[in-house]
Coordinates of C-alpha atoms in Angstrom, one line a residue:
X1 CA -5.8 -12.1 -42.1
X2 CA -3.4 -10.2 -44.3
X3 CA -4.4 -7.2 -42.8
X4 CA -3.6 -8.4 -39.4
X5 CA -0.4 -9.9 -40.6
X6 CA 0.5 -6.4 -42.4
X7 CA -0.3 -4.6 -39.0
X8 CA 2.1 -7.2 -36.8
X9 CA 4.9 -6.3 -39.6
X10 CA 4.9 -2.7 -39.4
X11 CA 4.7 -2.7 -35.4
X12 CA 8.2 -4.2 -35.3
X13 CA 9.6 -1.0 -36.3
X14 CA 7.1 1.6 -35.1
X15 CA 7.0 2.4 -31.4
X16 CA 3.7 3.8 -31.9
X17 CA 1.9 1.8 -33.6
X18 CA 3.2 -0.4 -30.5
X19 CA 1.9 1.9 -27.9
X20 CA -1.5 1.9 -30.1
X21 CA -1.7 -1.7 -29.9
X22 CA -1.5 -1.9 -26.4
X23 CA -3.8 0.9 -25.8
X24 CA -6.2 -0.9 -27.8
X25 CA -5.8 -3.9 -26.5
X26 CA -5.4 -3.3 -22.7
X27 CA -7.9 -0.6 -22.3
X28 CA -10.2 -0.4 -25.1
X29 CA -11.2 -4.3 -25.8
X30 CA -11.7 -5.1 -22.5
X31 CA -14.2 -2.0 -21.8
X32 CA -16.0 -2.8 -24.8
X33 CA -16.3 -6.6 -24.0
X34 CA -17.6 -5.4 -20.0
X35 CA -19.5 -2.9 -21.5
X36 CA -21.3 -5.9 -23.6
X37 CA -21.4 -8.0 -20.5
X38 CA -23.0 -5.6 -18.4
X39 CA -25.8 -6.0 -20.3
X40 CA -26.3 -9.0 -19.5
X41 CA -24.6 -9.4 -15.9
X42 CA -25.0 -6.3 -14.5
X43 CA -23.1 -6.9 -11.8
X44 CA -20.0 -7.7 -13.6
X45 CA -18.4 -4.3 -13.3
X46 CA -18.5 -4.9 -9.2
X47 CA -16.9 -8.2 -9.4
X48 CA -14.2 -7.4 -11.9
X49 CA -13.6 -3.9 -9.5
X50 CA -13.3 -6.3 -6.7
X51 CA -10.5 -8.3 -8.2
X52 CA -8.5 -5.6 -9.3
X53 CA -9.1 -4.3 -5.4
X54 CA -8.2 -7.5 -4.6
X55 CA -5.0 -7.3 -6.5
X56 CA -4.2 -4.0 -5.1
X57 CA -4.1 -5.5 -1.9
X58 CA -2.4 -8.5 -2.2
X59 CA 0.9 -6.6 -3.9
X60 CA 0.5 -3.4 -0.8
X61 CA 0.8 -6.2 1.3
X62 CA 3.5 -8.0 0.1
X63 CA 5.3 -4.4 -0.5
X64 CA 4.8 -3.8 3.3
X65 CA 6.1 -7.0 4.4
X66 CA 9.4 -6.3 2.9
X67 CA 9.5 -2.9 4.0
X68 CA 8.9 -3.7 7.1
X69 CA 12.2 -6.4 7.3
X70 CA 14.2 -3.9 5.6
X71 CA 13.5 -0.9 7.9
X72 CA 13.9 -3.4 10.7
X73 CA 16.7 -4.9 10.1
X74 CA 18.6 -1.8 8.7
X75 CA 21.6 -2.5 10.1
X76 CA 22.1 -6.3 9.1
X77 CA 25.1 -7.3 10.8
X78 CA 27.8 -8.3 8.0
X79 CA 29.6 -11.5 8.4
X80 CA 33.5 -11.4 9.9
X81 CA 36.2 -10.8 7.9
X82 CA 37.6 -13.6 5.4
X83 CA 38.9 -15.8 7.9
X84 CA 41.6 -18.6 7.4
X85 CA 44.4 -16.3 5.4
X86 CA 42.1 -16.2 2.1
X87 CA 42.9 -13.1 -0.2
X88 CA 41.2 -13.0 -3.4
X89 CA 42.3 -10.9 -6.2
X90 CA 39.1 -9.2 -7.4
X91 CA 38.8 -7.9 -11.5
X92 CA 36.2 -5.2 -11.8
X93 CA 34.1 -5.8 -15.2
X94 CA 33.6 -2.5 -17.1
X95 CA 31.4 -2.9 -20.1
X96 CA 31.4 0.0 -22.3
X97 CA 29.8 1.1 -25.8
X98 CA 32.8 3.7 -26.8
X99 CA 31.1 6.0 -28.9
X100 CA 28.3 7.0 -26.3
X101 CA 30.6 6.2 -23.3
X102 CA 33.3 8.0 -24.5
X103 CA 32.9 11.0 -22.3
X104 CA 32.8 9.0 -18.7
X105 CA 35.1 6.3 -19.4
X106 CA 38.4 7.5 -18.8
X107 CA 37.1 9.1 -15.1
X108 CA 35.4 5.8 -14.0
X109 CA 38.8 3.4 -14.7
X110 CA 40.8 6.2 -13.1
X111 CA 38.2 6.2 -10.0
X112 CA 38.1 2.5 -9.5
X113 CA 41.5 1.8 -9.7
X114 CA 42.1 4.7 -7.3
X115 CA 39.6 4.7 -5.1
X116 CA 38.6 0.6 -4.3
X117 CA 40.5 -0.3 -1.1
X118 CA 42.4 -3.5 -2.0
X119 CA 46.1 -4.4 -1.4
X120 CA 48.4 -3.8 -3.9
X121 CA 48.3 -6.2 -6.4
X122 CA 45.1 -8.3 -5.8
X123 CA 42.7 -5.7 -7.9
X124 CA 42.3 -5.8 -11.9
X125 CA 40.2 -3.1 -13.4
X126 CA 39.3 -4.8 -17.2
X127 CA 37.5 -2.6 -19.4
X128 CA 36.0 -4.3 -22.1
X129 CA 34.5 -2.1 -24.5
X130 CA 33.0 -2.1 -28.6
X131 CA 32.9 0.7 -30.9
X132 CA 31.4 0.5 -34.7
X133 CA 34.7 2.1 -35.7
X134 CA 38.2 3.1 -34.5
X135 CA 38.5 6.1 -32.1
X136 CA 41.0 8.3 -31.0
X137 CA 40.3 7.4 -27.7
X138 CA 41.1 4.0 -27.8
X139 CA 44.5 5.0 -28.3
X140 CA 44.7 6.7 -24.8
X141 CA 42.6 3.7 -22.9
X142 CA 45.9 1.8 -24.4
X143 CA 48.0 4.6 -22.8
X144 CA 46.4 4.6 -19.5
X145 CA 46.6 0.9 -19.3
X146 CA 50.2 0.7 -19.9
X147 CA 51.1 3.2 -17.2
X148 CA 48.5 1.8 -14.6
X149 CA 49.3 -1.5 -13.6
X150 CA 45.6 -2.5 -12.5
X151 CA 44.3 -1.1 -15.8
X152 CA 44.1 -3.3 -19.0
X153 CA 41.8 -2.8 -21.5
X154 CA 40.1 -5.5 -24.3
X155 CA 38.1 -4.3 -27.5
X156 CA 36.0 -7.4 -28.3
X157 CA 35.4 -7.7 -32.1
X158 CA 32.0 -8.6 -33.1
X159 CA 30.3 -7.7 -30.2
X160 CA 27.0 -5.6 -30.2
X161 CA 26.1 -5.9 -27.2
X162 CA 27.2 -5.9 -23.0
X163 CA 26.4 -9.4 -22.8
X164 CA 29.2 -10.1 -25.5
X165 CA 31.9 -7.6 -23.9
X166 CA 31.4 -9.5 -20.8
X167 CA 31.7 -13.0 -22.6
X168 CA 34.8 -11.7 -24.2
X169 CA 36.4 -10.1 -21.4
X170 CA 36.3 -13.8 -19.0
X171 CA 39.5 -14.9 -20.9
X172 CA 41.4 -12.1 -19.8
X173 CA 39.3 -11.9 -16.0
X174 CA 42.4 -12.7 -13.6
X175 CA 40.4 -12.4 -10.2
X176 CA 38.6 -15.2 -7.9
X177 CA 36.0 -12.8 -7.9
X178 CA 34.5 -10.9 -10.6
X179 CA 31.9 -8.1 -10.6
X180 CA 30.2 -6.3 -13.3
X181 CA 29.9 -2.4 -13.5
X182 CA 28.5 -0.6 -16.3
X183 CA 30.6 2.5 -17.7
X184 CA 28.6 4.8 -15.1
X185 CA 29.4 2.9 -12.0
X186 CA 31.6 4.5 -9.1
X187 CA 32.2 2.0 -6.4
X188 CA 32.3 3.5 -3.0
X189 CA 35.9 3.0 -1.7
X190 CA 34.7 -0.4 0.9
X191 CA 32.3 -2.4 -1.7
X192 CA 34.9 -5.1 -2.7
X193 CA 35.9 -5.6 1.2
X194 CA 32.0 -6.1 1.9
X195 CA 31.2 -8.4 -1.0
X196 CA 34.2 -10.7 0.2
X197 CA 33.0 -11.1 3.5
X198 CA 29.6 -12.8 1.5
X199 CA 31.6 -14.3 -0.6
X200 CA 33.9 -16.2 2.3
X201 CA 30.3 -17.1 3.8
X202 CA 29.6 -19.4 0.9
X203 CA 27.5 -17.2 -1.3
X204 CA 27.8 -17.6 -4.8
X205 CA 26.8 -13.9 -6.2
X206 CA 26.3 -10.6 -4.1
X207 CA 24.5 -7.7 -5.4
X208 CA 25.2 -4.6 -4.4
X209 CA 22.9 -1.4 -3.9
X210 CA 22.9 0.9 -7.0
X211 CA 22.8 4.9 -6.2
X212 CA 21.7 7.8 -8.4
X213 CA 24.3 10.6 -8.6
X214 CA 23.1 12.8 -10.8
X215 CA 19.9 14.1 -8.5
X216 CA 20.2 17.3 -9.0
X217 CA 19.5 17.5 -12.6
X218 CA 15.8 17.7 -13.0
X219 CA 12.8 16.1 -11.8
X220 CA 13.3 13.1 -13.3
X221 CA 16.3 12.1 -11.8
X222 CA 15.5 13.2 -8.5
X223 CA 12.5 10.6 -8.6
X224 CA 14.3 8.0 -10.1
X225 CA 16.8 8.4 -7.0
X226 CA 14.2 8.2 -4.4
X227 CA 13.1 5.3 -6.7
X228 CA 16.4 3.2 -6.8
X229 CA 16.6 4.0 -2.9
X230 CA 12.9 2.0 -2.5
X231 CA 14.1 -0.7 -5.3
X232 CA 17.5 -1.3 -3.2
X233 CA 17.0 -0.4 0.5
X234 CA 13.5 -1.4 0.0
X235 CA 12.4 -4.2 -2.0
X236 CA 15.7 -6.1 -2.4
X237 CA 16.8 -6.1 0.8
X238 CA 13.4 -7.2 2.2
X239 CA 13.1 -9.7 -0.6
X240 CA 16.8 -11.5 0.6
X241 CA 15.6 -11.2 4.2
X242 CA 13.0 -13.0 3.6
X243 CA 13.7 -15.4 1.2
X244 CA 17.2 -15.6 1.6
X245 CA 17.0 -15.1 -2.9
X246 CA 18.2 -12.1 -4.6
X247 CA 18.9 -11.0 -8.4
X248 CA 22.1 -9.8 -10.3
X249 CA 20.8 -6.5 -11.2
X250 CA 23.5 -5.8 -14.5
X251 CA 25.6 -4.0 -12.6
X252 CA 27.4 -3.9 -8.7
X253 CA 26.9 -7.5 -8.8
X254 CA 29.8 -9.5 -7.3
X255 CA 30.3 -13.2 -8.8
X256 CA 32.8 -15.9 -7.9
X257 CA 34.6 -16.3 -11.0
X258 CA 34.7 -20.2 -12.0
X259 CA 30.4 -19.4 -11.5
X260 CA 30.2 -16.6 -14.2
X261 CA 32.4 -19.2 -16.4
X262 CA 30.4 -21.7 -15.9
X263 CA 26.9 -20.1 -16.7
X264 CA 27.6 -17.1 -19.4
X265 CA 25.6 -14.4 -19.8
X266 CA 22.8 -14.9 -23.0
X267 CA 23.1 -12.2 -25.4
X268 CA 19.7 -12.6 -26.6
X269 CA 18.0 -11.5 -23.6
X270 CA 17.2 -7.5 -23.6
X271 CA 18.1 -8.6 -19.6
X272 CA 20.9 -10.6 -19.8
X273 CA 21.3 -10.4 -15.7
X274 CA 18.0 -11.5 -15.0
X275 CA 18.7 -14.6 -17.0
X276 CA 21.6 -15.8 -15.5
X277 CA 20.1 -15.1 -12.2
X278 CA 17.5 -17.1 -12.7
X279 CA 20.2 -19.8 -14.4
X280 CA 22.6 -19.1 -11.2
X281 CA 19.8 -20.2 -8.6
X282 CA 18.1 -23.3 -10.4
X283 CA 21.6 -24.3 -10.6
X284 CA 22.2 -24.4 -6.9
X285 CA 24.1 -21.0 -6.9
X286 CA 23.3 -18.6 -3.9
X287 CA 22.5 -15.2 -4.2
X288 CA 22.1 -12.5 -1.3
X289 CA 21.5 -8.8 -1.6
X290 CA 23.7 -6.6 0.4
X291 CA 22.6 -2.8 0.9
X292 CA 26.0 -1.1 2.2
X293 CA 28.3 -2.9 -1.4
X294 CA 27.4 0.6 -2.7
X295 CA 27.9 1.9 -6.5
X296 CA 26.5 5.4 -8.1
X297 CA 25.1 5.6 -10.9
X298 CA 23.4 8.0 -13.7
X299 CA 20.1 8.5 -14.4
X300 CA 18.5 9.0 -17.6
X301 CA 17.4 13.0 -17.8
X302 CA 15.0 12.9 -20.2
X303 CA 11.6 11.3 -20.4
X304 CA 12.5 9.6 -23.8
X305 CA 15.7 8.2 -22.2
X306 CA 13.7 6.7 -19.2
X307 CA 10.7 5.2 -21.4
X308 CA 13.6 3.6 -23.3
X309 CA 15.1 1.7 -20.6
X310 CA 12.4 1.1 -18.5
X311 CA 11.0 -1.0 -22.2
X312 CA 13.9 -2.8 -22.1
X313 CA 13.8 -3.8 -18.4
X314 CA 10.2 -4.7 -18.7
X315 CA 10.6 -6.6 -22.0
X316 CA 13.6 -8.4 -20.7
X317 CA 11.6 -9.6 -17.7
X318 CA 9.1 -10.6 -20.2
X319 CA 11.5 -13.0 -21.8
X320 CA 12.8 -14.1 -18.9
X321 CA 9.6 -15.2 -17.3
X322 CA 8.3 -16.9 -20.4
X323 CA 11.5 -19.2 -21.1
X324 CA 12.0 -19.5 -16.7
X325 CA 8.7 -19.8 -15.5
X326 CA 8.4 -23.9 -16.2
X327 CA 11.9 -24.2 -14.5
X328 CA 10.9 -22.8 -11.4
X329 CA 7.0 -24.3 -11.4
X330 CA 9.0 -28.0 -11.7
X331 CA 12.6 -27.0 -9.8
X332 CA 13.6 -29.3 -7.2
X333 CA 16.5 -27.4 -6.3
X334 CA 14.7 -24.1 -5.3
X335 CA 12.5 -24.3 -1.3
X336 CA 9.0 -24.7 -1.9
X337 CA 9.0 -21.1 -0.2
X338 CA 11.5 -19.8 -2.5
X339 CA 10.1 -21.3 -5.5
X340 CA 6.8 -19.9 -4.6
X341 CA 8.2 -16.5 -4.1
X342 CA 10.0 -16.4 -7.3
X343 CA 6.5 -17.5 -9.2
X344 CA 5.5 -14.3 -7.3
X345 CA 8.5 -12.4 -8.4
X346 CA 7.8 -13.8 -12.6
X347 CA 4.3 -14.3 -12.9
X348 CA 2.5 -11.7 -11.2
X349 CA 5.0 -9.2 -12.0
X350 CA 3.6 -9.7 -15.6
X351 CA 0.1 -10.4 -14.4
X352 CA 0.2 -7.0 -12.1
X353 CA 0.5 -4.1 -14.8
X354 CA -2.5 -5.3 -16.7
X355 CA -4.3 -6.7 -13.7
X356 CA -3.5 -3.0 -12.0
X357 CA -4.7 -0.6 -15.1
X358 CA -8.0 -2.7 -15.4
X359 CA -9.3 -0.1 -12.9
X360 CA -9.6 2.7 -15.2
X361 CA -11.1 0.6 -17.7
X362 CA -14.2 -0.5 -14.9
X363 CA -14.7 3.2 -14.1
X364 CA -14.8 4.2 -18.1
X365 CA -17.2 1.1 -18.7
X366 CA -19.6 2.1 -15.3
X367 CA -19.5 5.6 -17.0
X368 CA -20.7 4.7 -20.3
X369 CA -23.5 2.6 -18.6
X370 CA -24.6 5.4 -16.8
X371 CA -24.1 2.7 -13.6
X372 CA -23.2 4.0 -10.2
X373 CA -19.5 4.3 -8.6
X374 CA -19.3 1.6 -6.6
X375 CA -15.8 3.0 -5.6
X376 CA -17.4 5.9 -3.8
X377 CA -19.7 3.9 -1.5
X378 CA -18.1 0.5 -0.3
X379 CA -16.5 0.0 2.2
X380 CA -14.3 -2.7 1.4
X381 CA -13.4 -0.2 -2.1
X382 CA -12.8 2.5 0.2
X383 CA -10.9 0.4 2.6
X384 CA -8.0 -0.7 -0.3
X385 CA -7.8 2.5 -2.1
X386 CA -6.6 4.2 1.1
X387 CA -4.2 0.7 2.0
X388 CA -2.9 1.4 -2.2
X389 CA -2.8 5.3 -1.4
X390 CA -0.7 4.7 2.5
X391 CA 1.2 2.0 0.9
X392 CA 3.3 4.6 -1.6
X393 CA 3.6 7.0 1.4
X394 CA 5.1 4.4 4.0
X395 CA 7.1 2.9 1.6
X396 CA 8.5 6.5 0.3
X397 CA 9.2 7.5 4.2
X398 CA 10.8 3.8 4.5
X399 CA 12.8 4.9 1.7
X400 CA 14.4 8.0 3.1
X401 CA 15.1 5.7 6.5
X402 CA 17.2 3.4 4.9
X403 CA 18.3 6.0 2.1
X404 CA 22.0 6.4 1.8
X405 CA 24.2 9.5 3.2
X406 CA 24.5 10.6 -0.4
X407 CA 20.8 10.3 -1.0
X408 CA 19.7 12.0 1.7
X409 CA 22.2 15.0 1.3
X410 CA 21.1 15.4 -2.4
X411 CA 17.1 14.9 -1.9
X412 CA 16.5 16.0 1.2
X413 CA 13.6 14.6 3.0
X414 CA 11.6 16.8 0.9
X415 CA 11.9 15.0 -2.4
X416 CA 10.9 11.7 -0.5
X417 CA 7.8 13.4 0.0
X418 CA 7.2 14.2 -3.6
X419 CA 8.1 11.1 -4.1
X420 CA 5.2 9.7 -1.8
X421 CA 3.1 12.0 -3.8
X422 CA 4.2 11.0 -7.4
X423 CA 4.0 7.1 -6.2
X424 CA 0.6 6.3 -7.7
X425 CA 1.4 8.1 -10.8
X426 CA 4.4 6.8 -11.4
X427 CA 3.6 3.2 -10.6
X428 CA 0.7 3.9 -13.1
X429 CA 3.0 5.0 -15.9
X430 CA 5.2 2.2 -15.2
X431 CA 2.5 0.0 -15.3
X432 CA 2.0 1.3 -19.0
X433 CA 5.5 1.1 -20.0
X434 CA 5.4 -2.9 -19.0
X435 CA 2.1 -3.4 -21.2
X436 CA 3.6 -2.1 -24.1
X437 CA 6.7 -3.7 -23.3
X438 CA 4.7 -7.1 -23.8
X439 CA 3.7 -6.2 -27.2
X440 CA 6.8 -5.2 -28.0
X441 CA 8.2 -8.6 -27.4
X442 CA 4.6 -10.2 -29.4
X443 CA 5.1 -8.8 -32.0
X444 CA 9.0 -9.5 -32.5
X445 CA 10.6 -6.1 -31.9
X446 CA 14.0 -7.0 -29.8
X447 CA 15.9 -4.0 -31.1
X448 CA 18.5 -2.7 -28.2
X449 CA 17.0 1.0 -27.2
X450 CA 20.0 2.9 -25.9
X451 CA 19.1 5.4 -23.0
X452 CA 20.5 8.8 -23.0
X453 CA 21.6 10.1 -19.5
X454 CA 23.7 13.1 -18.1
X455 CA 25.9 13.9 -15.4
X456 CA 25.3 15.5 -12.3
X457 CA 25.5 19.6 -12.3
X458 CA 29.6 20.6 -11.6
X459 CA 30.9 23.9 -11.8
X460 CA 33.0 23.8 -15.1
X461 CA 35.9 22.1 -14.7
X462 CA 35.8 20.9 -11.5
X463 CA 37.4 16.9 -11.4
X464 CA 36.2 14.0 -9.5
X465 CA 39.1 13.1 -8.1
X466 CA 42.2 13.9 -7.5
X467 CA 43.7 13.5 -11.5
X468 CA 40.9 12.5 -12.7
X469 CA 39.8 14.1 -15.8
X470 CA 37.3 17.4 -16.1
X471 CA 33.6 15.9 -16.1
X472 CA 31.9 16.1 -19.6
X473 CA 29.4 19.0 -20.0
X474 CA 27.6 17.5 -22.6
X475 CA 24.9 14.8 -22.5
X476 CA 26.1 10.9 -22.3
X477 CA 24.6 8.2 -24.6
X478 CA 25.0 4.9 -22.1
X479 CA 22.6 1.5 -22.6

């Protein structure tokens, strides 16, 4: 017992012992314990392959479904204009870490106070930043807010995190509407006019589409662009078609003001914007996802970088599905549709990725046993694998359909088709990332893993904008 209790101590604080655990625990136990059992069952193996099969299906399915409304219904007519003489004034939320956003910072205030269409006036850009320690920098936010009306500019003492920076920056938030950008975001010029027209509808939160612009700087970030393209023009627009339900994603996500008040943002959960979310819609609140509210983006450029955040993400979601789940199960507020959906969306999300990697451990255990594939002459085996295998190639082509202008300048239809190729893979690996994620949050470790990410390729020197200062050359630390 103290050996075991030793072993959960050190895991806190060693990613691989972390990634051991799971290894052992998601792959190794249960091919052991179906190893054992086909001894006595033989056909064990078969039914366990069947459920995983099963399982397979069941998501391709789903995946299809909202492909299909999303590719459909590309071209979701947006609601009129705010009718009846209503004008909102509109703060854009910047949450920064100084020391590793130092580089970027100045050139995304500049750009959305520049290049947002919204009347004079009515637009506050609020960056809302912590540092360990004063910067020289800080001294010229000051400077550039006191020369650019829209501009201001709030260190929040104490904070450690982006969930604090946005609590502390709601005192100062002068707009009916606020939404929340990270220190990488560029908002394409008609995003706030767009998320109005929602707004003016009656919904509560609107979540834009988030765009990789840094593409061109490896293979990485090219698939995580084709990526975000099938997560935003994919998944979360067929999801609010239909459901009618969406998620605040952290960032591009457009709230009415007195709302965000009223709920907070947690800073306890690795995925604050999941929580509140899941808060905003058992409380009533609507959410709807809208594809053409556009925002770029970087991307981490390095595999260390991506492992980090994708933990986070998949520990966050963790969290939020243990302490949410019970809500929805018993919420009277959510459709039985939606609430089913959403039990989906927690649930199986967490079930899937152990559920999923299973497979390799059937085909290790039939190996050991010296037991026939199974895989290689049923029908039914045969018959999913191919639906699993088509699934990653329709929802890659899907992808480049709905893909952005940008997107599909950068990638080119030929990096969608990579990406059709690298699907399986990559789900696979992600798939990993989630286990560990788990046993991360097990065994306690809720350290913040900042990502490191970098620009897209410039020539030296060459500004964004109009005034805008010269891009940074060297590598960005952003959360």
């Amino acid at each position: 017992m103290r050996l075991f209790v030793a072993l959960l101590e050190r895991a806190r604080s060693q990613v691989g012992l972390q990634l051991t655990l799971s290894f052992l625990v998601c792959f190794v136990a249960p091919a052991i314990l179906l190893g054992a059992v086909t001894e006595l069952v033989e056909p064990v193996l078969g039914w366990v392959l069947y459920g995983v099969a099963i399982a397979y299906l069941l998501t391709c399915l789903l995946m299809l479904v909202e492909g299909n409304l999303a590719v459909r219904r590309s071209a979701r007519e947006l609601p009129p204009p705010p009718a009846g003489g209503w004008d909102p004034t509109v703060t854009l939320v910047v949450a920064a870490y100084l020391p590793n956003e130092a580089d970027i910072i100045e050139e995304t205030l500049l750009h959305l106070a520049r290049e947002v269409d919204m009347p004079e006036g009515r637009l506050q850009v609020l960056l809302a930043y912590n540092t360990p320690h004063p910067m020289p920098l800080e001294d010229e936010l000051r400077a550039l807010a006191a020369r650019t009306p829209s501009i201001d500019v709030v260190r929040v003492e104490g904070s450690s995190s982006k969930a604090e920076n946005i609590m502390g920056a709601l005192p100062h938030v002068r707009g009916e509407v606020t939404a929340i950008l990270d220190a990488d975001h560029h908002l394409r010029h008609d995003a706030a006019e767009i998320a109005l027209r929602w707004i003016d509808q009656g919904y509560d939160v609107v979540q834009g589409r988030c765009v990789i612009r840094n593409t061109d700087r490896n293979l990485l970030t090219r698939i995580v662009g084709c990526e975000f393209e099938g997560i935003y023009g994919i998944a979360h627009s067929g999801r609010s078609l239909l459901t009618d339900t969406a998620i605040f994603g952290g960032a591009n996500g457009w709230w009415r003001t007195d709302v965000l008040r009223r709920l907070g943002v947690d800073h306890r959960m690795l995925t604050e914007d999941i929580d509140v979310s899941m808060r905003a819609l058992l409380s009533g609140y609507r959410i709807v996802h809208e594809r053409a509210v556009v925002s770029t983006e970087l991307a981490p450029a390095t595999f260390r970088g991506w492992w980090k955040q994708r933990t986070r993400w998949a520990q966050g979601w963790f969290q939020v599905t243990i302490r949410h789940t019970p809500d929805v199960r018993r919420s009277r507020v959510l459709g039985p549709w939606v609430r089913f959906y959403w039990l989906v969306m927690l649930v199986w999300r967490e079930m899937f990725p152990i559920i999923s990697l299973q497979i390799f451990t059937v085909l290790t255990a039939q190996a050991i046993a010296g037991l026939p594939f199974h895989l290689l002459r049923d029908p039914f085996l045969i018959g999913t694998t191919i639906v699993t295998l088509l699934t990653g190639v329709v929802l890659g082509i899907a992808s480049y359909r709905v893909a952005t202008d940008e997107s599909r300048e950068a990638l080119g239809l030929r990096w969608f088709l990579v990406y059709c190729v690298a699907a399986l893979p990559y789900t696979v690996l992600k798939n990993a990332v989630a286990q560990a994620a788990m046993v991360r949050e097990i065994v306690g470790d809720r350290r913040w893993m900042v990502t490191r990410r970098e620009g897209p390729r410039r020539p030296p020197g060459t500004p964004t904008a109009p005034g805008s200062p010269t891009p940074p050359t060297r590598p960005i630390e952003t959360a």
